[in-house]
């Protein structure tokens, strides 16, 4: 791959004054917060040149993807242009997909950006760094299950979530306009994986399909015609969360008429449904794969950096890679020890947020030649949004001193506050307050579900 990357980024001219070059790859929950903070802290004062590289042009906080997929949230209201954020917060944004690394030459290798018609937008190039932070997130892990790539939709990107929503609307329009009765599986959605993503998506879909149908699709009776199936290989849904949360969520889903299958292993995804290992077939028009994550494959053996079985970069408590002091990894692509639990930190937005806050304080220390403080994960608990029906979860750690089951309005408030903290890190108080007010007004004046 390195041969494909010849041209060096023209930012070299800016480096003539020997400013430190901090390159962050991946502008997600962790990377964009870090680029913003470092831009404000170091870029603004000319103390370092901060560059963010992302293959996408706009940022969307990933935990919103299930709401985009269900249509209960409009992508356009929540996307943030990288170019604009970079301009406002004194860092540089460069578009492109990282495809490799040259550690001896201290260069990140980025592939060319090419338009749909084949015209090149930006060439393959190398970006020199003094400090590199990898924050490229994770992908869905299909564990090699046949048919997933061909017949299931994963929720990894805003484009995939929007594609699912478009197919959902098309499915409803098709059913509305056909004369013959619904065929088996028609208007049925199978969600594979009952972690937080699968459970939240099921609740969100239950609500949004009813709202969609209420806009004049009078030949569809949601209770009779629309079925949601949630399929989980473990003995219970939400296997990573405390049993009480799982029980509350399962009761609520069953109460809504969602079909919940536990201890059900998927053998294959078919063109019109899902086959379980016990031979059962679940007919479905739409299949979502929401089970398991892994880091992108190119991280495996990335110029000698240590990775684990799911391609995450193994880092120390300082978030430095085990084999390179100048390369850091944060968020889902990093395997960071969690000594208190004798495991690694889970792939969560709250972990990415805490890590970026930590690095925003530590990287200026590194530039000044001072020792780095270790990072410790503070688990504030887990919250699962069941759309407008409820929110359940547990709060823990220093906040309450022990694990505390929470439900309803208070839990909803805590859930929403996680996104607000992310927005606050990107925009500050005034803009978050104004944006929140505008969205509240829009919810009064626009349909509560996206209709196309
Ligand atoms: C539907 C859903 C719901 C979730 N709900 C919750 C929740 O309620 N609470 C919670 O704590 N967590 C939740 N999560 C998990 C959370 O979204 C992730 O843990 C978090 O986004 C990880 O942040 P990150 O910065 O590591 O990566 P991401 O936020 O995924 O960002 C990665 C960025 O890297 C870019 N990128 C990837 N590869 C490359 C490359 N090769 N070159 C250049 N750029 C690249 C991507 O475009 C993206 O912008 C949810 C996840 C999903 C999918």
Coordinates of N, CA and C in Angstrom, one line a residue, residues 17 45 60 95 108 111 127 143 151 157-158 167 184 197 211 226 290 297 299 364 385 405 424 446 450:
X17 N 8.0 26.4 10.4 CA 8.3 27.0 11.7 C 8.5 25.9 12.8
X45 N -3.3 29.2 19.4 CA -2.1 30.0 19.9 C -0.9 29.6 19.0
X60 N -21.4 12.5 12.7 CA -22.7 12.3 13.4 C -22.3 11.4 14.6
X95 N -9.7 15.2 4.1 CA -10.5 14.1 3.8 C -9.7 12.9 3.3
X108 N 1.3 9.0 8.1 CA 0.0 8.3 8.0 C -0.3 8.2 6.5
X111 N -5.5 6.9 1.4 CA -5.8 6.6 0.0 C -6.4 7.8 -0.7
X127 N 0.7 11.9 5.4 CA 0.6 13.0 6.4 C 1.6 12.8 7.5
X143 N -19.0 -12.3 12.5 CA -18.5 -13.6 12.9 C -18.5 -14.6 11.8
X151 N -27.5 -9.7 2.6 CA -28.9 -9.5 2.8 C -29.2 -8.7 4.1
X157 N -22.7 3.4 9.7 CA -22.5 4.8 9.2 C -23.9 5.5 9.0
X158 N -23.9 6.8 9.0 CA -25.2 7.5 8.7 C -25.8 7.0 7.4
X167 N -35.6 2.0 3.0 CA -36.2 0.7 2.7 C -37.4 0.5 3.5
X184 N -45.8 -13.9 3.4 CA -45.0 -14.2 4.7 C -43.8 -13.4 4.8
X197 N -27.9 -1.6 21.1 CA -28.3 -1.1 19.7 C -29.6 -1.8 19.3
X211 N -46.2 6.0 13.7 CA -46.3 7.4 13.2 C -46.3 7.5 11.7
X226 N -47.4 -5.2 11.1 CA -46.0 -5.0 11.3 C -45.5 -5.8 12.5
X290 N -26.9 -6.4 14.3 CA -26.5 -5.5 15.3 C -25.8 -6.3 16.4
X297 N -10.0 -4.0 9.8 CA -9.0 -5.0 9.6 C -7.6 -4.5 9.3
X299 N -5.9 -2.5 10.8 CA -5.1 -2.2 12.0 C -4.3 -3.5 12.4
X364 N -0.5 18.3 25.6 CA 0.3 19.5 25.8 C 1.5 19.2 26.7
X385 N -32.2 3.4 26.0 CA -33.4 4.1 25.6 C -34.4 3.2 24.9
X405 N -30.5 1.2 40.1 CA -31.4 1.0 39.0 C -32.2 2.3 38.8
X424 N -21.6 19.7 23.9 CA -21.0 20.8 24.7 C -19.5 20.8 24.4
X446 N -42.8 20.1 12.8 CA -42.6 19.1 11.7 C -43.1 17.8 12.1
X450 N -39.5 10.9 10.0 CA -39.1 11.3 8.6 C -39.9 10.4 7.6

